[in-house]
Tab-separated table of C-alpha atoms in Angstrom:
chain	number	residue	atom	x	y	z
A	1	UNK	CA	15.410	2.922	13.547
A	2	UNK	CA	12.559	0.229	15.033
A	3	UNK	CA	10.697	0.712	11.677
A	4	UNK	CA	10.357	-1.624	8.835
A	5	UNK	CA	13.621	-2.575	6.982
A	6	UNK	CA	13.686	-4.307	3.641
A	7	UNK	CA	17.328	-6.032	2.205
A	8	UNK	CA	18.490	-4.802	-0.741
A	9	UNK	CA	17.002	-1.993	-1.526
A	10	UNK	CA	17.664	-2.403	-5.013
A	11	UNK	CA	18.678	-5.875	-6.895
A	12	UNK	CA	19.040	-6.225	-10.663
A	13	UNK	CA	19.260	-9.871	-12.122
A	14	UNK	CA	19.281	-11.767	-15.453
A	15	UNK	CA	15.760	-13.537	-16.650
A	16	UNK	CA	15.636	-16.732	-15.316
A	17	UNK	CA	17.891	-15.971	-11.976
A	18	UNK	CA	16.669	-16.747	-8.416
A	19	UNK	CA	16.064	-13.706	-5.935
A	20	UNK	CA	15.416	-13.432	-2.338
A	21	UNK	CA	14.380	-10.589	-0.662
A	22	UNK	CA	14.145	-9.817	2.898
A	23	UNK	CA	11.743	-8.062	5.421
A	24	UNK	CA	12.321	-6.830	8.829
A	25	UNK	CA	8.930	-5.643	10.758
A	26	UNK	CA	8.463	-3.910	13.586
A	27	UNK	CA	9.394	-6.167	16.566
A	28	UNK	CA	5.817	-6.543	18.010
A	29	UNK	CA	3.728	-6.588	14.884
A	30	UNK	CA	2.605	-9.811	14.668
A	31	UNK	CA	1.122	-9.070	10.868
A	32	UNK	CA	3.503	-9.388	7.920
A	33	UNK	CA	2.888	-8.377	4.027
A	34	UNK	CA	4.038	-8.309	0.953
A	35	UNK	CA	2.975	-6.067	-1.642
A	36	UNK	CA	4.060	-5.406	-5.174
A	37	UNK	CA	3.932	-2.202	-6.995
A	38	UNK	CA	4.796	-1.393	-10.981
A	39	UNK	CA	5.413	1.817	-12.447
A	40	UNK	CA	2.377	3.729	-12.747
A	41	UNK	CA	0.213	1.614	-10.083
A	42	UNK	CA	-0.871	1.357	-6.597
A	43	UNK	CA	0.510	-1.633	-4.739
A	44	UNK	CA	-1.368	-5.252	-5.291
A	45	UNK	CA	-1.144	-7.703	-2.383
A	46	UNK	CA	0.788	-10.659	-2.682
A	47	UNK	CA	0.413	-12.455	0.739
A	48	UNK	CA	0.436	-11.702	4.384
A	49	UNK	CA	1.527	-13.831	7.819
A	50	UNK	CA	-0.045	-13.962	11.158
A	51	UNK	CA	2.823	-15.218	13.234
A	52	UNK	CA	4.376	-17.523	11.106
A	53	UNK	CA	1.301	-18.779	9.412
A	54	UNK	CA	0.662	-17.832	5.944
A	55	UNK	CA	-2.678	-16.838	5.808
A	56	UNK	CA	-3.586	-15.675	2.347
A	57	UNK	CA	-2.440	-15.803	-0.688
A	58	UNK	CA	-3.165	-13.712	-3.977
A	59	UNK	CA	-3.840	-14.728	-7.604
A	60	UNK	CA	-0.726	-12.903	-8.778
A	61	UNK	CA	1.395	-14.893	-6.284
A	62	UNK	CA	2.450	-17.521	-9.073
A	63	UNK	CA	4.020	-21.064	-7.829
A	64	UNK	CA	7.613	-19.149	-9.059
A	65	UNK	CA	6.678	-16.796	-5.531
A	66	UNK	CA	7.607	-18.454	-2.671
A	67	UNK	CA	7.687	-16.474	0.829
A	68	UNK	CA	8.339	-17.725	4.777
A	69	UNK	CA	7.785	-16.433	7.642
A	70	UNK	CA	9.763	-19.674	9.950
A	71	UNK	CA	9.430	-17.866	13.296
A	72	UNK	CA	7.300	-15.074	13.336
A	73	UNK	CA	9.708	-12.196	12.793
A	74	UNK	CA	11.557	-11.580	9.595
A	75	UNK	CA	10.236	-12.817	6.695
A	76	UNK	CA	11.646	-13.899	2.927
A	77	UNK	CA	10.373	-13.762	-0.796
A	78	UNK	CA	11.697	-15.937	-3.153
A	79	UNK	CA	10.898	-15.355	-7.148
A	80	UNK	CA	12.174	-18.567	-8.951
A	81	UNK	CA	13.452	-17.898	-12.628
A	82	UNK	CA	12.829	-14.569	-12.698
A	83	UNK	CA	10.871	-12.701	-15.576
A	84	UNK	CA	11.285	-9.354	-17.143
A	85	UNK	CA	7.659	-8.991	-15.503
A	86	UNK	CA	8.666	-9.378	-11.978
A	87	UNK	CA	10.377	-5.760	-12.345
A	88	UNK	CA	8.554	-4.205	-9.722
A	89	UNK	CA	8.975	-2.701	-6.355
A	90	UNK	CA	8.172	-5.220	-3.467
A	91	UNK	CA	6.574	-3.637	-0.489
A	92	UNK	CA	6.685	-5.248	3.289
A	93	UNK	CA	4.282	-4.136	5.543
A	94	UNK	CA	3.341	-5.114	9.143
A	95	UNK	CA	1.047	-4.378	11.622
A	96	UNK	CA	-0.753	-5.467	15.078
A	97	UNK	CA	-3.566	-6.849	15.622
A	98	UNK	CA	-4.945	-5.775	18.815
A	99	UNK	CA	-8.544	-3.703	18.791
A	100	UNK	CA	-9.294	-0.532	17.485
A	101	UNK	CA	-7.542	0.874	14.595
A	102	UNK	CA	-4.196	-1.089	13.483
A	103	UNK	CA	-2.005	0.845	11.040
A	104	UNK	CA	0.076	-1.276	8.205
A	105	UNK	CA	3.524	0.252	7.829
A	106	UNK	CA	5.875	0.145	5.100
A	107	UNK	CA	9.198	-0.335	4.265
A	108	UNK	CA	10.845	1.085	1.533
A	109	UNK	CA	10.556	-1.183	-0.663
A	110	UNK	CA	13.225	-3.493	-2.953
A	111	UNK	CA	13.395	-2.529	-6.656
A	112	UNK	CA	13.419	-5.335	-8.524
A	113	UNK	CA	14.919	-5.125	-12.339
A	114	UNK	CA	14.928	-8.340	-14.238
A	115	UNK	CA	16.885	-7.969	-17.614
B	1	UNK	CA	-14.774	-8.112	-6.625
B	2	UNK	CA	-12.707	-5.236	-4.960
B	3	UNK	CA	-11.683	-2.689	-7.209
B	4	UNK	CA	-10.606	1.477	-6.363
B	5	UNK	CA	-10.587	3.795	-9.118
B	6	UNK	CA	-9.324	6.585	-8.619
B	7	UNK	CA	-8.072	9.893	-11.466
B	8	UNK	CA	-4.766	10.067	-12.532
B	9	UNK	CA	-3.693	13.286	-12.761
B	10	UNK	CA	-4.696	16.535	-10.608
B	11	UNK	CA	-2.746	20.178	-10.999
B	12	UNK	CA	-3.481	23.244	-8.746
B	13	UNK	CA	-2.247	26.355	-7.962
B	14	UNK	CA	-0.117	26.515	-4.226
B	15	UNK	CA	-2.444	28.111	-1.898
B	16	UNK	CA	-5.944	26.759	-3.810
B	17	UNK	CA	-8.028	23.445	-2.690
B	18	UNK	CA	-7.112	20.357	-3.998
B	19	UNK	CA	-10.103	17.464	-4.058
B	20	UNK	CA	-9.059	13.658	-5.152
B	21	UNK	CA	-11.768	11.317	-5.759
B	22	UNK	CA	-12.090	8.026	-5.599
B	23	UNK	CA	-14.687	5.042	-5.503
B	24	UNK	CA	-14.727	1.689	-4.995
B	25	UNK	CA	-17.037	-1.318	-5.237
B	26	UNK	CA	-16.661	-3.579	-1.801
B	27	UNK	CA	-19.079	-2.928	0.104
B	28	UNK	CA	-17.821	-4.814	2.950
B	29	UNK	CA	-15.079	-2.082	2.927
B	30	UNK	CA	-14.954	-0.888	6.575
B	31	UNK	CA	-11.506	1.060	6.478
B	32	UNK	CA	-10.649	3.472	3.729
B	33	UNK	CA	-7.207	5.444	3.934
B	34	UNK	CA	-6.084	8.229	1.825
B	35	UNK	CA	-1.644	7.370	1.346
B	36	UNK	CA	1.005	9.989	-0.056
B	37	UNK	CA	3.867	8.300	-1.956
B	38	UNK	CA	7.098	10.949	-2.754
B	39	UNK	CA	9.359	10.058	-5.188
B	40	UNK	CA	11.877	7.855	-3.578
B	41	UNK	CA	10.285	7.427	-0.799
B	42	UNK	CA	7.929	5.256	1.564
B	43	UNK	CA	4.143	4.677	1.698
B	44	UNK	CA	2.786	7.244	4.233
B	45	UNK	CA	-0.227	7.288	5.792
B	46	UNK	CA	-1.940	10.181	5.726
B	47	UNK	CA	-5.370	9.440	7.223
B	48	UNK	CA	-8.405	7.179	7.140
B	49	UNK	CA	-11.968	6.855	7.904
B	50	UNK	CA	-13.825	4.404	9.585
B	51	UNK	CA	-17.030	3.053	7.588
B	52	UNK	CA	-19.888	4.503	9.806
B	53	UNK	CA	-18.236	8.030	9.696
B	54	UNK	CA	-19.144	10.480	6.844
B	55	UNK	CA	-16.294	13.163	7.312
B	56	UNK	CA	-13.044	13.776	9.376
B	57	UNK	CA	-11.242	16.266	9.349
B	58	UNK	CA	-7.257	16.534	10.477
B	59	UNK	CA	-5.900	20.012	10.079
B	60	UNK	CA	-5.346	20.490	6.218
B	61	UNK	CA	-6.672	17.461	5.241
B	62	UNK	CA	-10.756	16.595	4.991
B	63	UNK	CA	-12.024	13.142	4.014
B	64	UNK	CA	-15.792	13.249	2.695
B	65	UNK	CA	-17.254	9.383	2.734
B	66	UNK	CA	-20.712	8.461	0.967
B	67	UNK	CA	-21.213	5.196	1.803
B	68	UNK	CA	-24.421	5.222	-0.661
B	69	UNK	CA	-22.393	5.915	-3.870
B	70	UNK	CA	-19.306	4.639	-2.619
B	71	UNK	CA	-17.377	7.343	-3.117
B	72	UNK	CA	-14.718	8.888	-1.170
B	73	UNK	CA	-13.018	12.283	-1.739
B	74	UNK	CA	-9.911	13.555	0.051
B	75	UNK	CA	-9.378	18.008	0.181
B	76	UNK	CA	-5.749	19.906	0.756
B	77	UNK	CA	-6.684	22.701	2.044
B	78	UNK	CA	-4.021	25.665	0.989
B	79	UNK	CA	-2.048	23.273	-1.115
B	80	UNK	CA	1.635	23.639	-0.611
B	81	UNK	CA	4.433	22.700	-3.155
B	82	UNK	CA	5.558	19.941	-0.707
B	83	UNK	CA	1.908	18.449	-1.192
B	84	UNK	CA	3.095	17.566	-4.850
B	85	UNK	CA	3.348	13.127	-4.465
B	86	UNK	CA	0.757	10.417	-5.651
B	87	UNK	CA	-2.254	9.766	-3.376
B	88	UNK	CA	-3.508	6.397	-3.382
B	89	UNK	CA	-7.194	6.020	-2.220
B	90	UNK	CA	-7.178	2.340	-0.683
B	91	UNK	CA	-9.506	0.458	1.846
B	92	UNK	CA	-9.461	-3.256	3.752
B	93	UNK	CA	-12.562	-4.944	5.782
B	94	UNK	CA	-10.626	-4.658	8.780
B	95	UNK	CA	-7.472	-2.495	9.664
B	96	UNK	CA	-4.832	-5.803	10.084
B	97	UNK	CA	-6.329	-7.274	6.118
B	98	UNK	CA	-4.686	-6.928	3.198
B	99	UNK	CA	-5.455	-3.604	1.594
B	100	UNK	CA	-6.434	-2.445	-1.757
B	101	UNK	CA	-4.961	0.454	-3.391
B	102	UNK	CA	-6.520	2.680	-5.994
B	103	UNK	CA	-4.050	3.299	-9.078
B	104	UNK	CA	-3.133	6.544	-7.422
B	105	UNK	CA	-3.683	10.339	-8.284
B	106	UNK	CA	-0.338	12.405	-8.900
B	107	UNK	CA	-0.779	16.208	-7.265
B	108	UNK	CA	1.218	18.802	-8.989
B	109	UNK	CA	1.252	21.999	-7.179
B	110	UNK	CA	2.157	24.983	-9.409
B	111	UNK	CA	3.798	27.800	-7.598
């Protein structure tokens, strides 16, 4: 499968617990993002890479979010003392960037439940 | 700042027309996509538009863009049961930046 992969699929941890999730992208994609989705929403960025450079950064990405890139491929997210509002899904995407149209795919996601 | 809205909640009947709106307020939007989310399953693309086109159409599926109003509008034509999933409406200023999603429209196809 050369699509995007996401590790676990589903984690479930205690408030105030560390998590790391992980994100495969397609091997040539050299655009990486992170997305988060609640129940009843679309998905809200978070951040995305170019290469291993983290180029933007969202309002919702609180200093508790920390996510790497170190050498262009796979990439981590790191939630520091989790809160029962980090249940979520969190969505990896990647995509080129070479001209014309470049579609972002997705992974499937981790599930996220902080109790 | 950027912001899709989109309706919640759509039902038809399997072999009628099914039309989701949505609008959205940047207007340096120059990508907008139409996505299909199954339960349990993946993002999908389903198709998009480029900014300086008004309408494409890809078999079923016809996207109407005003660029005026800002308003976008996706139709199933013949809607199937297997069209029942959310559809996000969603667009980015370029197709590699981070994109916005609408809150998503849930299709419910009655036999």
């Amino acid at each position: 499968d050369t699509g995007v992969s996401q590790d676990p699929r589903h984690k479930i941890t205690k408030r105030g617990q560390n998590v790391t999730f992980r994100c495969d992208p397609i091997s040539e994609h050299n655009r990486l993002y992170w997305y988060r989705q609640t129940l009843g929403q679309g998905p809200e960025f978070l951040t995305y890479f170019q290469n291993e450079a983290q180029l933007e950064k969202s309002r919702l990405l609180s200093d508790r979010f920390s996510a790497e890139r170190p050498k262009g491929s796979f990439s981590t997210l790191e939630i520091q003392r989790t809160e029962q509002g980090d249940s979520a899904m969190y969505l990896c995407a990647s995509s080129a960037t070479s001209g014309g149209f470049n579609e972002q795919f997705f992974g499937p996601g981790t599930r996220l439940t902080v109790l | 700042g950027e912001d899709v809205e989109q309706s919640l909640f759509l039902s038809v009947r399997e072999g009628d027309s099914s039309v989701i709106n949505c609008t959205y307020t940047d207007s340096s939007s120059t990508y907008l996509y139409w996505y299909k989310q199954e339960p349990g399953a993946g993002l999908q693309l389903l198709t998009y538009i480029f900014s300086n086109m008004d309408m494409k159409q890809d078999q079923r599926l016809t996207v109407l863009l005003n660029k005026k109003d800002k308003h976008l509008s996706l139709r199933i034509a013949d809607t199937q049961t297997g069209d029942s999933a959310i559809y996000f409406c969603a667009e980015s200023e370029t197709s590699y930046d981070k994109v916005i999603f609408g809150p998503g429209t849930s299709l419910s196809v009655i036999p």
